[in-house]
Every structure is written in structure tokens, then in C-alpha cells.
XYZ file of C-alpha atoms in Angstrom:
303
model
C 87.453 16.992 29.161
C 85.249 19.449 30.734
C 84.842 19.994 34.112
C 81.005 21.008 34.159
C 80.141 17.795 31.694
C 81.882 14.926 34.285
C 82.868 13.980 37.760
C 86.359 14.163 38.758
C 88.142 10.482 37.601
C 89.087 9.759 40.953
C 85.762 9.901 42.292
C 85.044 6.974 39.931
C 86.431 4.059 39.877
C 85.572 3.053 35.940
C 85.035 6.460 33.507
C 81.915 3.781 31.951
C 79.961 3.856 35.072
C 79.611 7.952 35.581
C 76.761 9.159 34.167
C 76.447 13.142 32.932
C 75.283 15.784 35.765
C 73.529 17.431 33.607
C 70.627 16.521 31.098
C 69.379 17.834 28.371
C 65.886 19.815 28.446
C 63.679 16.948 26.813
C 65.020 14.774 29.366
C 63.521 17.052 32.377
C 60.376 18.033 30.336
C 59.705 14.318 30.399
C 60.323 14.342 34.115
C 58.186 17.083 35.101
C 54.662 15.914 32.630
C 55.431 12.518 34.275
C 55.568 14.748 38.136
C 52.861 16.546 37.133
C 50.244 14.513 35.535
C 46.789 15.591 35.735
C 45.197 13.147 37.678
C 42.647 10.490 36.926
C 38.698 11.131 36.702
C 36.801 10.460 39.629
C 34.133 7.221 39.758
C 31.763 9.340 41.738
C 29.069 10.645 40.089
C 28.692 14.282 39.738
C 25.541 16.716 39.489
C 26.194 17.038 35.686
C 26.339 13.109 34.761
C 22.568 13.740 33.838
C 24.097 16.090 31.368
C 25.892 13.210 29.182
C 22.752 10.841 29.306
C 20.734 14.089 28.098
C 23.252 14.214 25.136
C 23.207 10.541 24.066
C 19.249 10.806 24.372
C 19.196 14.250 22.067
C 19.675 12.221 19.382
C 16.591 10.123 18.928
C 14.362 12.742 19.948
C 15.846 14.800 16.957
C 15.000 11.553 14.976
C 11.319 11.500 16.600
C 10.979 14.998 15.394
C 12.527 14.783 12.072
C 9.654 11.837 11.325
C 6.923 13.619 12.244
C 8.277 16.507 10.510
C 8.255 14.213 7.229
C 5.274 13.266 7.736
C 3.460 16.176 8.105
C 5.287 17.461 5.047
C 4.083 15.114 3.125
C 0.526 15.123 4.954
C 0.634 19.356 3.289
C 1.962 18.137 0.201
C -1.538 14.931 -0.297
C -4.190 17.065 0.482
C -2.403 20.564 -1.564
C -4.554 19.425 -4.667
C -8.038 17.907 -4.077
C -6.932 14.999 -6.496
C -4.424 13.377 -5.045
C -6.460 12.438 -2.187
C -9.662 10.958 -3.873
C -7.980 9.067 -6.264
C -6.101 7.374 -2.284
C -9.450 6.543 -1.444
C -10.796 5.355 -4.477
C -7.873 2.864 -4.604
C -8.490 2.175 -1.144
C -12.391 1.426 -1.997
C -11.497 -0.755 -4.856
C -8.829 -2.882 -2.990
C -11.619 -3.471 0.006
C -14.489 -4.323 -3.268
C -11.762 -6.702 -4.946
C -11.062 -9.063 -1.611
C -14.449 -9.288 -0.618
C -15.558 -10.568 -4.056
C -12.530 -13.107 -4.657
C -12.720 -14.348 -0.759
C -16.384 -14.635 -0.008
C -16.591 -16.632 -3.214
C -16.103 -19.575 -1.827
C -17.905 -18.897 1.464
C -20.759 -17.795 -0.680
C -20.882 -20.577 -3.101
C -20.484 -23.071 -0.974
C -22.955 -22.072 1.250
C -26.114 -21.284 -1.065
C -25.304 -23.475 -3.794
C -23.352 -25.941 -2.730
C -19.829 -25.714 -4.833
C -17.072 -27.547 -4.454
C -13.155 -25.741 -4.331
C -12.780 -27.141 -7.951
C -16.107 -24.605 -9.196
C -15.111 -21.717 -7.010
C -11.532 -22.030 -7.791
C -12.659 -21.874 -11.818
C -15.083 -18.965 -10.584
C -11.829 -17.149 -8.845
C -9.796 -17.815 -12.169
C -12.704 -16.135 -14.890
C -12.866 -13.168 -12.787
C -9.013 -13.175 -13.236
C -9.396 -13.512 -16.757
C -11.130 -10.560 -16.863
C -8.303 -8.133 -15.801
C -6.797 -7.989 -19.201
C -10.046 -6.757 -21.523
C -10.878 -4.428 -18.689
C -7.447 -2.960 -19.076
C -7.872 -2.939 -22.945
C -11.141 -1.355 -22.788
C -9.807 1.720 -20.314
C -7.275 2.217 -22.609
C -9.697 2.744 -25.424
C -12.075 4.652 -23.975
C -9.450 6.983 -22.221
C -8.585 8.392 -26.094
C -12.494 9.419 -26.812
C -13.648 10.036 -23.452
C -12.522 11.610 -20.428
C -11.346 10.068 -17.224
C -13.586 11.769 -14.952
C -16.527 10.569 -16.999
C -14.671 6.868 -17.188
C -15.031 7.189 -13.094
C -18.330 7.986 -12.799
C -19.610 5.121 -15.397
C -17.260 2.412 -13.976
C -18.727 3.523 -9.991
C -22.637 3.540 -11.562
C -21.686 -0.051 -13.212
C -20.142 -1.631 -10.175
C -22.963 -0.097 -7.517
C -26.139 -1.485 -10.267
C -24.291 -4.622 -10.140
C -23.650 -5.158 -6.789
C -27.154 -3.776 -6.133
C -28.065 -6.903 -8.477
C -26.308 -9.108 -6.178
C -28.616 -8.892 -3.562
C -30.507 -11.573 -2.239
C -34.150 -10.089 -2.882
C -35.832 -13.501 -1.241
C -33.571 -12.682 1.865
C -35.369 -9.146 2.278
C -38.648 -10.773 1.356
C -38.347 -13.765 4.072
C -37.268 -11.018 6.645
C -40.369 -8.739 5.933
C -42.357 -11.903 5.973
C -40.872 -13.196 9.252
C -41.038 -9.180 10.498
C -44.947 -9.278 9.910
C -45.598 -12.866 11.352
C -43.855 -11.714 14.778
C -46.045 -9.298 15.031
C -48.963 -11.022 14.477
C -47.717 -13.708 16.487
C -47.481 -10.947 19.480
C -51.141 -10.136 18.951
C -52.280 -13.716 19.177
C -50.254 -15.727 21.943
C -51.982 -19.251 21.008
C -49.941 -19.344 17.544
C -46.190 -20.347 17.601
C -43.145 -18.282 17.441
C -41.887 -18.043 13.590
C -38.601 -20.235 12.925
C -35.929 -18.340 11.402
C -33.606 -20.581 9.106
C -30.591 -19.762 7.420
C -32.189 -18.310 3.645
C -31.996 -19.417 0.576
C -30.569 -16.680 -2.812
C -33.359 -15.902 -5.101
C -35.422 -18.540 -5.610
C -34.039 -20.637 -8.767
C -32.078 -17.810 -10.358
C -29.438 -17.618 -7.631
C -26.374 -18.966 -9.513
C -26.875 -16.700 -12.659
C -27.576 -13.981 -10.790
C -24.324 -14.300 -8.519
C -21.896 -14.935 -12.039
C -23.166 -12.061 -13.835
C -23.433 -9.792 -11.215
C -20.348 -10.588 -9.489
C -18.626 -10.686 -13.577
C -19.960 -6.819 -14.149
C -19.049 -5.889 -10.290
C -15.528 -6.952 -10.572
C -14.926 -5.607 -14.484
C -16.290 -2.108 -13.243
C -13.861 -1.956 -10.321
C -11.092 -3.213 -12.949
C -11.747 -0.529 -15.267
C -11.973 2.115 -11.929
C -9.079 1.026 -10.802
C -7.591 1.843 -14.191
C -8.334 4.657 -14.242
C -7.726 5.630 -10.789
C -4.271 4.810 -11.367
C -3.274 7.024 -14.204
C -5.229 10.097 -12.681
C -3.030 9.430 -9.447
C 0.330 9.730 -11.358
C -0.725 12.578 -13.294
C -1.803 14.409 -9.828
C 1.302 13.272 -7.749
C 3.791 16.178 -7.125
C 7.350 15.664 -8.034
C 7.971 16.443 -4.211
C 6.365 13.864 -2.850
C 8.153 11.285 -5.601
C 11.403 12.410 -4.308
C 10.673 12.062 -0.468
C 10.722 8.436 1.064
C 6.705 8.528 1.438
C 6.056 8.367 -2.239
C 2.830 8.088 -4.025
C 3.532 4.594 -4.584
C 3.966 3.559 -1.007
C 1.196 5.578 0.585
C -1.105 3.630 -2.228
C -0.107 0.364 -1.149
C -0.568 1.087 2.352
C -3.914 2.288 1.775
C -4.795 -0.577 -0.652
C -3.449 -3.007 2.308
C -5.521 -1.892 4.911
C -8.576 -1.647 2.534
C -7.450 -5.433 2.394
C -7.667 -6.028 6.333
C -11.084 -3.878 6.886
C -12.760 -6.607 4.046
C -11.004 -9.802 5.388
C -12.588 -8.556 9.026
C -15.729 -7.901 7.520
C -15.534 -11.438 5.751
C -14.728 -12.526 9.183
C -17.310 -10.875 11.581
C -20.167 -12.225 8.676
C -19.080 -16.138 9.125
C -19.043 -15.095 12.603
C -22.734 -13.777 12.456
C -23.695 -16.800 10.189
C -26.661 -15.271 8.349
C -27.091 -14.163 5.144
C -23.653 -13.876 3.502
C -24.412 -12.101 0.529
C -26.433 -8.895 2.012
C -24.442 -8.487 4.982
C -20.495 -8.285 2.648
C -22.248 -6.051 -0.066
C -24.340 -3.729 1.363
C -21.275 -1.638 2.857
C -19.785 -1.863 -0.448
C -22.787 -0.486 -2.247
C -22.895 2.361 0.645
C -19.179 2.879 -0.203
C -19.980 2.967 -3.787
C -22.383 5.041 -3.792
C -20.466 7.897 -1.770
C -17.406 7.214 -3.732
C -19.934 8.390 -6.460
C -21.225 11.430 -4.570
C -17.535 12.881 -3.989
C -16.733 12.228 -7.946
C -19.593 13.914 -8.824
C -19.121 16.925 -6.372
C -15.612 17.470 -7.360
C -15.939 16.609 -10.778
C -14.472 20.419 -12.059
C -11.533 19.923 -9.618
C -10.349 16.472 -10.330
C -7.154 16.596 -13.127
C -7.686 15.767 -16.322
């Protein structure tokens, strides 16, 4: 037994209970990281804790900034070709003509000639009816005749018959009441002219409102045809790819062209006069420029 490796037996009373002098290296390694442990981190807060929050926040500002990144991309990418961005707000224009003829029906029915839900509900469903032969015809027409023409005849059809939906006795009783106030000013012993809630064209009212509002809603059926296949043909394969698609920047367009008509059908029952000049006269004044910018960029819209 070596020397160096035990204690002497008689220092020891049982050889089991002496343990060896010397360890091995792991053994003291062990020791010494145990000795010499780094010690723990402070709970004060530094200068350079700002530092960490400033890293955790880095993230959503890159996030911020890689949105409007996208969506200036894709802002370049809409208004590259001329097309792309009148067909948007033709489809916008026809979504804002489409819900203020199917929701004012009622209001406007109602009001002038006195229709129950049952006869503006069957009014609501013909003008449905009519989605399918306006489809039909665009796809016949679009083989002998081209779309930009197809635009330009379905916006001169809907603006003559909205146009035709006027109520011409409205204007009349308001020039009328316009001339008697004035007269009434020059003469102080007559009374004041009572303005009443008007009538729709004399005894013609009802067949003017079906055809016109028929023809009205066909032409923006066969625009909105149209409008649709000149869109896909103009939409870039990058903007199909990215997130803001063609598809999704038309229905948010088409949604708020939605809101803006259920406001205006809002602010009119509001008002409480005259239903029928008050919804369509913006929509004639929107037809009629949609008509203008056709026109003006006819030789720069895709065929």
C-alpha cells in the first residue's frame, strides 16, 4: 500500500473510515467553479436598461415600417397603368348607384306612392332578376364590340335614366314656390307660401320610377360587367401575388362606396324632402364625370 495514497493504519482506527489525501483533478475543478462563481445580477437598474426595452420595441416599429412599405408598393404598382385605377373607381361608383337604388326603394315607394313591403320587396326581386340577361348581353356584345365603347354606352344609359328619374313636378313646385316668395316680399298683405312635402310627376309617377329605375340598374349591371373583366386584364401579376390584391382593394372600395350611399340614404330621411332628387342627383353628377374620365382616357384604357 502506498504511502502517498493513505494515512498511516495506526492513525485510524477502521482502514473504512480514511478517506484519500489526495483527489483527483475533476474533483478540485468542481471545487474551485463552485469557489469561484460569478456572482448573481444586480436588481438595480442600470443606465443601459433603456437599451433592452429599445430592443423589444425595435420590433414593431420594423413591422410599422414594413406596412407602410407594402403599401406604398402597392400604391406605385395601382396607379403604374392609368387602367387599373379607373376601372377602382368605376366599381366604386357602381357599388354606391346599386345601394341607393335597392335601399331607397322602399323609402321611395312608400313615401310617394304608398307601397306596402310586399310591392317593394317584388320591386327589389325584378331588379334582381335582371342581373342574369345583363350578364348575357355583356357577354355578347363584348365579341362584336369593344369594352371601352361597352363603358361609355352602359354610363350614357344609366345617367339618361336616372336623369328620367327625376321628379320634374318637384323642380316645377320649387320654381313656383321660388317666384311666389318673391312676390309675396313685394306685397306684405298676401300670406307666406306653404311648402308641403311634393308629390312625383303628376299621374305618371309609378311608371316613370319602374322603368327608369329598370334601365338605371341594367346599365350599371352591364358597367359593372364590364368593369370587371377590364380590371383583371389590367391587374399586374405583382400586385396578385402581394397580400393587397386586386381583389381585396375592389371590395374595399366597393364597401365604402356602400357606406357613402347608406349615409346619403340617411342624411335624405333626415332632411325629409324630396327623396328622389336629393339620392339621384349626386349619382347623375357621378355619372356624368365617370363619363368625362372614360371619354378622356379612352386611347389609354386596355383593351
Amino acid at each position: 500500500m502506498n504511502i502517498d495514497d493513505h494515512v498511516n493504519a495506526a492513525d485510524c482506527k477502521d482502514l473504512s473510515e480514511c478517506k484519500p489525501l489526495l483527489r483527483s483533478v475533476s474533483d478540485v475543478h468542481v471545487d474551485l467553479k463552485e469557489t469561484y462563481a460569478p456572482p448573481a445580477k444586480s436588481t438595480f437598474d442600470s443606465p443601459y436598461s433603456s437599451l433592452s426595452s429599445a430592443k423589444e420595441l425595435e420590433p414593431r416599429s420594423k413591422k410599422c415600417r414594413s406596412i407602410a412599405s407594402k403599401l406604398s408598393r402597392v400604391w406605385k404598382i395601382v396607379t403604374h397603368n392609368i387602367t387599373l385605377p379607373i376601372m377602382l373607381a368605376l366599381f366604386a361608383f357602381i357599388e354606391f348607384t346599386d345601394e341607393i337604388i335597392i335601399s331607397s326603394c322602399s323609402l321611395v315607394t312608400g313615401e310617394y306612392f304608398k307601397w306596402n313591403a310586399v310591392y317593394a320587396g317584388f320591386m327589389v326581386a325584378a331588379l334582381g332578376l335582371l342581373v342574369l340577361p345583363a350578364n348575357i348581353f355583356v357577354e355578347y356584345l363584348s365579341r362584336t364590340c369593344d369594352e371601352r365603347r361597352i363603358m361609355q354606352y352602359s354610363l350614357l344609359l344609366t345617367g339618361v335614366s336616372l336623369f328620367a328619374l327625376l321628379n320634374f313636378e318637384s323642380v316645377v313646385s320649387v320654381f313656383l314656390a321660388l317666384v311666389a316668395s318673391v312676390s309675396w316680399r313685394g306685397d306684405r298683405n298676401q300670406t307666406a307660401p306653404q311648402s308641403d312635402f311634393p308629390s312625383y310627376d303628376w299621374s305618371i309617377g309609378q311608371y316613370q320610377y319602374v322603368v327608369a329605375v329598370s334601365f338605371s340598374f341594367m346599365g350599371t349591371m352591364v358597367l359593372e360587367g364590364v368593369v370587371t373583366s377590364t380590371m383583371s386584364k389590367a391587374a399586374p401579376a405583382k400586385l396578385n401575388r402581394s397580400f393587397f390584391n386586386c381583389g381585396l382593394i375592389a371590395t374595399l372600395l366597393g364597401t365604402w362606396g356602400r357606406i357613402f350611399a347608406d349615409v346619403l340614404i340617411t342624411c335624405v330621411g333626415w332632411i325629409d324632402w324630396d327623396y328622389v332628387n336629393t339620392l339621384y342627383v349626386p349619382v347623375i353628377l357621378g355619372c356624368t364625370f365617370g363619363y368625362y374620365i372614360v371619354k378622356r382616357h379612352y386611347f389609354y384604357l386596355l383593351c
